[in-house]
Amino acid sequence: MLTSKCMKGVTQGYPLGIQAREVKVTESEFNIDFVSRVIPKLDYDTLWTAADGLGYSTDLPKTLVENYESNEDFLKKIHHVLLEIEVLEGDLICPETGRKFPITSGIPNMLLNEDEVKY
Amino acid sequence: MNRKRGKYSSILQKLYGVSPSSEASENVMVCNAGLSLGVNREDILQAFRPFGKIQSVHLVSKESHSFVKFLTIEHARACFESCNGKMVLPRMNGPVYLLYLESMPKIVSNEVFKCPPGCRIIENFINEEEEIQLFESVKDSLLDGGGELKQRKVAHFGYEFLYGKNNIDKDKPLSRGLPQECNMVKDRLLENGYDLKWMPDQLTVNQYFPGQGIPPHVDTHSAFEDPILSLSLLSDYVMEFRRETQHWCVCLPRRSLLVMSGESRYAWTHGISSRKSDIVVDADGCLTTKERGTRVSFTFRRIRISPCDCSYEEYCDSRTCQPSAEFQPIDLEQEYVHKVYENISDHFSRTRHKPWPAILDLVKSLKPGSVVLDVGCGNCKYFGFSSQTYEIGSDHSFGLLTISRERGFQAVRSNCLSLPFKNSTVDCLLCIAVIHHLSSRDRRIQSIKEMLRVLTSSGQALIYVWAKDQKYQGKASNYLKNQSHHEGNRLGLTGLEKDASVELPVHVNRTDFSSGQNDVFVPWKLKLDSSADPSSTYLRFYHVFDEGELENLCVEAGAHIIKSYYDNGNWCCLISKIQGGVLAV
């Protein structure tokens, strides 16, 4: 969902590229109902590309499977990439300008300099 | 009893180097009643005064004990014998425990009855007949202050005093001049040895009913000449003066004239506490309480034509930019919002754990799979109540975001004017106590536009901002009610570094904003883990909101207002997008 579109000269700013230096894999409780309801909110291609960039796309189908609501195996994979993989250190990269947004301790810094903002 | 005596003796010895006395003495320690227990000076005075005359009451910030000095040993003994182990003070569970002391501890009393430098009281400045004539001359003009002033009745003569700006409009004199009855002021002052160089051309009359007051303020330097004159009619009131850590009380007797000049006019705030009685000094030099009647004050001022040339530059608006007009919004937010939250993030987070019920209700009512964004999330205190929503926090403070991460929430560092999210992605947006930190109206509108941009068509955003009016429909907010627990904050500011290029009033914590201007600095008193460390105070910029102001901003930003309400000192709006002229539901 993150974008750099608030930057001057950037129209979409989406999707941001991702470069990870340190990735942490955690475990969290799988909530089937939640995951199936959150999928329509996601841009699946972007999620896949991000997972691929981090090296976690092997199990993940490239396109959204049909009738995923009843596909527990698939939902578990989404749960894993969405909620259990965290980039602790790395960069998010604006696709239009190449501007890097550093991720420190798991927190992306999306602050813009005064001369970069549109408003 | 002996065990208690031992315990309190050692406290006394350790903190003040004073020993208890086995003989009666005029100095008495009240071992188990003090500020930290919510007991105030008046409670102690009311309880003990019937038994003996009291010269002074000493309360110590953050302590659970206090000290009373009686006029004589006999007065002390009478009180001691009647009260020790028997008298129960308000807000206390058990009776008071008293000790005689060999001497009074050397502690600075936080309320001192004396005039600040440059301040003078001329008693009986007018006689009773003149008092009636003066009141008669204005009483039909006194009107409710309306939106700006919920507290007292006011009337202006010569020029209108504009409370929003704390100034007058020099180009718009009122058709109504000062009442004739006031003409004697200049000559009468000369008779009292004070040579006033001009005739007053502006008069503000205030009527205070018991329980009403006026928040601490300094009269705007560039607006008025020196001195400021205030004539008190109909009832004695105590006025409180503050400069940095000093807090002095001055009794303004009925029919007296207060002359504030020099340091007292330029560098001290003056105000009247909202209460129904005052602590005053009686003829024996002893403290007593006095019920307030209705006071009418005549404040005489002279409009200043040229810029102020006082020698208190740090308090002077003529030396710096005009308030809220020319300062750089971004720098102000950087210096007085972002930097401050970075510095206080740990302490701030420790004080922010209780979610507001109305906001929690909204969070809990969301549909499963909803995307929730908290803009200005702080420590994410509204997250984790539902396992069915996707929660993202955004804040400017790295310190607070780190705390949010440690609590297990997703957090992104960003500015609320440029949210790093795609259009139409958020189902529920919270923005609690954030946009009152933005320093211009345009920026506040921009922040709301930005919220609408990221909301889905059916999404809702809930905005809370601090209200200027901390009392609504007769009810004081928790912010005001917590007063007694924050006594330390009210004593003044220490260690403040204020950039000389920004001149805004500094708000006194736990008081009302209602007669001040909307752009203010609010101190945050940092309490560090180790009690040995000195606390330091940071100033945060706030724009406090008038009634209806938030709704106007939302409408101007293009929002549809679902509902708006007042919640405990905050104005609140629940808004949604308007799509193609059709209201989103």
PDB file of N, CA and C in Angstrom, chain B residues 100-146:
ATOM      1  N   TYR B 100       4.987  18.398  66.645  1.00  0.00           N
ATOM      2  CA  TYR B 100       5.595  19.713  66.907  1.00  0.00           C
ATOM      3  C   TYR B 100       7.031  19.690  66.389  1.00  0.00           C
ATOM      4  N   LEU B 101       7.497  20.818  65.906  1.00  0.00           N
ATOM      5  CA  LEU B 101       8.867  20.887  65.384  1.00  0.00           C
ATOM      6  C   LEU B 101       9.690  21.895  66.173  1.00  0.00           C
ATOM      7  N   GLU B 102      10.993  21.629  66.243  1.00  0.00           N
ATOM      8  CA  GLU B 102      11.886  22.582  66.901  1.00  0.00           C
ATOM      9  C   GLU B 102      11.968  23.874  66.105  1.00  0.00           C
ATOM     10  N   SER B 103      11.997  23.739  64.775  1.00  0.00           N
ATOM     11  CA  SER B 103      12.000  24.935  63.938  1.00  0.00           C
ATOM     12  C   SER B 103      11.299  24.607  62.628  1.00  0.00           C
ATOM     13  N   MET B 104      10.979  25.650  61.889  1.00  0.00           N
ATOM     14  CA  MET B 104      10.296  25.449  60.615  1.00  0.00           C
ATOM     15  C   MET B 104      11.342  25.050  59.570  1.00  0.00           C
ATOM     16  N   PRO B 105      11.091  24.030  58.761  1.00  0.00           N
ATOM     17  CA  PRO B 105      12.055  23.690  57.707  1.00  0.00           C
ATOM     18  C   PRO B 105      12.221  24.869  56.750  1.00  0.00           C
ATOM     19  N   LYS B 106      13.432  25.018  56.229  1.00  0.00           N
ATOM     20  CA  LYS B 106      13.676  26.112  55.276  1.00  0.00           C
ATOM     21  C   LYS B 106      13.221  25.662  53.896  1.00  0.00           C
ATOM     22  N   ILE B 107      11.962  25.904  53.610  1.00  0.00           N
ATOM     23  CA  ILE B 107      11.457  25.537  52.293  1.00  0.00           C
ATOM     24  C   ILE B 107      10.814  26.763  51.679  1.00  0.00           C
ATOM     25  N   VAL B 108      10.876  26.797  50.369  1.00  0.00           N
ATOM     26  CA  VAL B 108      10.295  27.945  49.689  1.00  0.00           C
ATOM     27  C   VAL B 108       8.794  27.714  49.573  1.00  0.00           C
ATOM     28  N   SER B 109       8.065  28.615  50.084  1.00  0.00           N
ATOM     29  CA  SER B 109       6.625  28.518  49.976  1.00  0.00           C
ATOM     30  C   SER B 109       6.244  28.836  48.537  1.00  0.00           C
ATOM     31  N   ASN B 110       5.270  28.107  47.989  1.00  0.00           N
ATOM     32  CA  ASN B 110       4.960  28.356  46.588  1.00  0.00           C
ATOM     33  C   ASN B 110       3.896  29.436  46.396  1.00  0.00           C
ATOM     34  N   GLU B 111       3.350  29.932  47.463  1.00  0.00           N
ATOM     35  CA  GLU B 111       2.456  31.065  47.325  1.00  0.00           C
ATOM     36  C   GLU B 111       2.922  32.128  48.309  1.00  0.00           C
ATOM     37  N   VAL B 112       3.321  33.239  47.768  1.00  0.00           N
ATOM     38  CA  VAL B 112       3.876  34.277  48.621  1.00  0.00           C
ATOM     39  C   VAL B 112       3.018  35.513  48.441  1.00  0.00           C
ATOM     40  N   PHE B 113       2.690  36.141  49.549  1.00  0.00           N
ATOM     41  CA  PHE B 113       1.901  37.356  49.445  1.00  0.00           C
ATOM     42  C   PHE B 113       2.821  38.544  49.287  1.00  0.00           C
ATOM     43  N   LYS B 114       3.201  38.821  48.070  1.00  0.00           N
ATOM     44  CA  LYS B 114       3.901  40.065  47.830  1.00  0.00           C
ATOM     45  C   LYS B 114       3.754  40.501  46.382  1.00  0.00           C
ATOM     46  N   CYS B 115       4.018  41.775  46.154  1.00  0.00           N
ATOM     47  CA  CYS B 115       3.845  42.350  44.832  1.00  0.00           C
ATOM     48  C   CYS B 115       5.100  42.135  44.001  1.00  0.00           C
ATOM     49  N   PRO B 116       4.958  41.784  42.725  1.00  0.00           N
ATOM     50  CA  PRO B 116       6.147  41.718  41.875  1.00  0.00           C
ATOM     51  C   PRO B 116       6.710  43.127  41.634  1.00  0.00           C
ATOM     52  N   PRO B 117       7.977  43.230  41.251  1.00  0.00           N
ATOM     53  CA  PRO B 117       8.589  44.541  41.043  1.00  0.00           C
ATOM     54  C   PRO B 117       7.805  45.368  40.024  1.00  0.00           C
ATOM     55  N   GLY B 118       7.579  46.628  40.338  1.00  0.00           N
ATOM     56  CA  GLY B 118       6.871  47.511  39.406  1.00  0.00           C
ATOM     57  C   GLY B 118       5.372  47.496  39.616  1.00  0.00           C
ATOM     58  N   CYS B 119       4.923  46.732  40.596  1.00  0.00           N
ATOM     59  CA  CYS B 119       3.487  46.621  40.830  1.00  0.00           C
ATOM     60  C   CYS B 119       3.143  47.340  42.126  1.00  0.00           C
ATOM     61  N   ARG B 120       2.054  48.078  42.112  1.00  0.00           N
ATOM     62  CA  ARG B 120       1.693  48.857  43.295  1.00  0.00           C
ATOM     63  C   ARG B 120       0.179  48.834  43.483  1.00  0.00           C
ATOM     64  N   ILE B 121      -0.254  48.742  44.739  1.00  0.00           N
ATOM     65  CA  ILE B 121      -1.688  48.792  45.041  1.00  0.00           C
ATOM     66  C   ILE B 121      -1.962  50.111  45.753  1.00  0.00           C
ATOM     67  N   ILE B 122      -2.871  50.894  45.241  1.00  0.00           N
ATOM     68  CA  ILE B 122      -3.280  52.111  45.949  1.00  0.00           C
ATOM     69  C   ILE B 122      -4.652  51.831  46.554  1.00  0.00           C
ATOM     70  N   GLU B 123      -4.667  51.641  47.904  1.00  0.00           N
ATOM     71  CA  GLU B 123      -5.926  51.302  48.560  1.00  0.00           C
ATOM     72  C   GLU B 123      -6.831  52.518  48.628  1.00  0.00           C
ATOM     73  N   ASN B 124      -8.136  52.277  48.686  1.00  0.00           N
ATOM     74  CA  ASN B 124      -9.138  53.350  48.743  1.00  0.00           C
ATOM     75  C   ASN B 124      -8.877  54.423  47.682  1.00  0.00           C
ATOM     76  N   PHE B 125      -8.636  53.986  46.497  1.00  0.00           N
ATOM     77  CA  PHE B 125      -8.397  54.905  45.388  1.00  0.00           C
ATOM     78  C   PHE B 125      -9.675  55.690  45.083  1.00  0.00           C
ATOM     79  N   ILE B 126     -10.817  55.047  45.286  1.00  0.00           N
ATOM     80  CA  ILE B 126     -12.102  55.740  45.145  1.00  0.00           C
ATOM     81  C   ILE B 126     -12.897  55.534  46.426  1.00  0.00           C
ATOM     82  N   ASN B 127     -13.914  56.407  46.654  1.00  0.00           N
ATOM     83  CA  ASN B 127     -14.754  56.202  47.828  1.00  0.00           C
ATOM     84  C   ASN B 127     -16.000  55.393  47.444  1.00  0.00           C
ATOM     85  N   GLU B 128     -16.816  55.099  48.453  1.00  0.00           N
ATOM     86  CA  GLU B 128     -17.965  54.209  48.209  1.00  0.00           C
ATOM     87  C   GLU B 128     -18.946  54.800  47.210  1.00  0.00           C
ATOM     88  N   GLU B 129     -19.123  56.115  47.288  1.00  0.00           N
ATOM     89  CA  GLU B 129     -20.048  56.774  46.374  1.00  0.00           C
ATOM     90  C   GLU B 129     -19.552  56.632  44.928  1.00  0.00           C
ATOM     91  N   GLU B 130     -18.263  56.883  44.746  1.00  0.00           N
ATOM     92  CA  GLU B 130     -17.685  56.761  43.390  1.00  0.00           C
ATOM     93  C   GLU B 130     -17.778  55.322  42.877  1.00  0.00           C
ATOM     94  N   GLU B 131     -17.624  54.401  43.795  1.00  0.00           N
ATOM     95  CA  GLU B 131     -17.712  52.985  43.418  1.00  0.00           C
ATOM     96  C   GLU B 131     -19.078  52.692  42.789  1.00  0.00           C
ATOM     97  N   ILE B 132     -20.123  53.209  43.447  1.00  0.00           N
ATOM     98  CA  ILE B 132     -21.482  52.992  42.931  1.00  0.00           C
ATOM     99  C   ILE B 132     -21.663  53.700  41.591  1.00  0.00           C
ATOM    100  N   GLN B 133     -21.194  54.950  41.514  1.00  0.00           N
ATOM    101  CA  GLN B 133     -21.333  55.714  40.260  1.00  0.00           C
ATOM    102  C   GLN B 133     -20.648  55.007  39.094  1.00  0.00           C
ATOM    103  N   LEU B 134     -19.443  54.518  39.354  1.00  0.00           N
ATOM    104  CA  LEU B 134     -18.703  53.843  38.288  1.00  0.00           C
ATOM    105  C   LEU B 134     -19.438  52.596  37.815  1.00  0.00           C
ATOM    106  N   PHE B 135     -19.907  51.817  38.769  1.00  0.00           N
ATOM    107  CA  PHE B 135     -20.610  50.594  38.394  1.00  0.00           C
ATOM    108  C   PHE B 135     -21.874  50.928  37.600  1.00  0.00           C
ATOM    109  N   GLU B 136     -22.606  51.949  38.082  1.00  0.00           N
ATOM    110  CA  GLU B 136     -23.833  52.352  37.384  1.00  0.00           C
ATOM    111  C   GLU B 136     -23.541  52.769  35.939  1.00  0.00           C
ATOM    112  N   SER B 137     -22.381  53.411  35.744  1.00  0.00           N
ATOM    113  CA  SER B 137     -22.070  53.942  34.409  1.00  0.00           C
ATOM    114  C   SER B 137     -21.814  52.842  33.376  1.00  0.00           C
ATOM    115  N   VAL B 138     -21.532  51.638  33.813  1.00  0.00           N
ATOM    116  CA  VAL B 138     -21.210  50.575  32.840  1.00  0.00           C
ATOM    117  C   VAL B 138     -22.144  49.380  32.908  1.00  0.00           C
ATOM    118  N   LYS B 139     -22.957  49.302  33.948  1.00  0.00           N
ATOM    119  CA  LYS B 139     -23.623  48.017  34.200  1.00  0.00           C
ATOM    120  C   LYS B 139     -24.556  47.602  33.070  1.00  0.00           C
ATOM    121  N   ASP B 140     -25.125  48.585  32.340  1.00  0.00           N
ATOM    122  CA  ASP B 140     -26.015  48.209  31.248  1.00  0.00           C
ATOM    123  C   ASP B 140     -25.239  47.756  30.003  1.00  0.00           C
ATOM    124  N   SER B 141     -23.953  48.052  29.985  1.00  0.00           N
ATOM    125  CA  SER B 141     -23.141  47.661  28.820  1.00  0.00           C
ATOM    126  C   SER B 141     -22.568  46.259  28.964  1.00  0.00           C
ATOM    127  N   LEU B 142     -22.603  45.711  30.178  1.00  0.00           N
ATOM    128  CA  LEU B 142     -21.967  44.409  30.394  1.00  0.00           C
ATOM    129  C   LEU B 142     -22.742  43.307  29.688  1.00  0.00           C
ATOM    130  N   LEU B 143     -22.008  42.575  28.858  1.00  0.00           N
ATOM    131  CA  LEU B 143     -22.636  41.504  28.082  1.00  0.00           C
ATOM    132  C   LEU B 143     -21.878  40.219  28.301  1.00  0.00           C
ATOM    133  N   ASP B 144     -22.586  39.119  28.073  1.00  0.00           N
ATOM    134  CA  ASP B 144     -21.894  37.838  28.095  1.00  0.00           C
ATOM    135  C   ASP B 144     -20.846  37.839  26.998  1.00  0.00           C
ATOM    136  N   GLY B 145     -19.698  37.309  27.319  1.00  0.00           N
ATOM    137  CA  GLY B 145     -18.607  37.302  26.348  1.00  0.00           C
ATOM    138  C   GLY B 145     -18.912  36.461  25.122  1.00  0.00           C
ATOM    139  N   GLY B 146     -19.900  35.597  25.182  1.00  0.00           N
ATOM    140  CA  GLY B 146     -20.247  34.765  24.029  1.00  0.00           C
ATOM    141  C   GLY B 146     -19.205  33.695  23.792  1.00  0.00           C
TER     142      GLY B 146
END
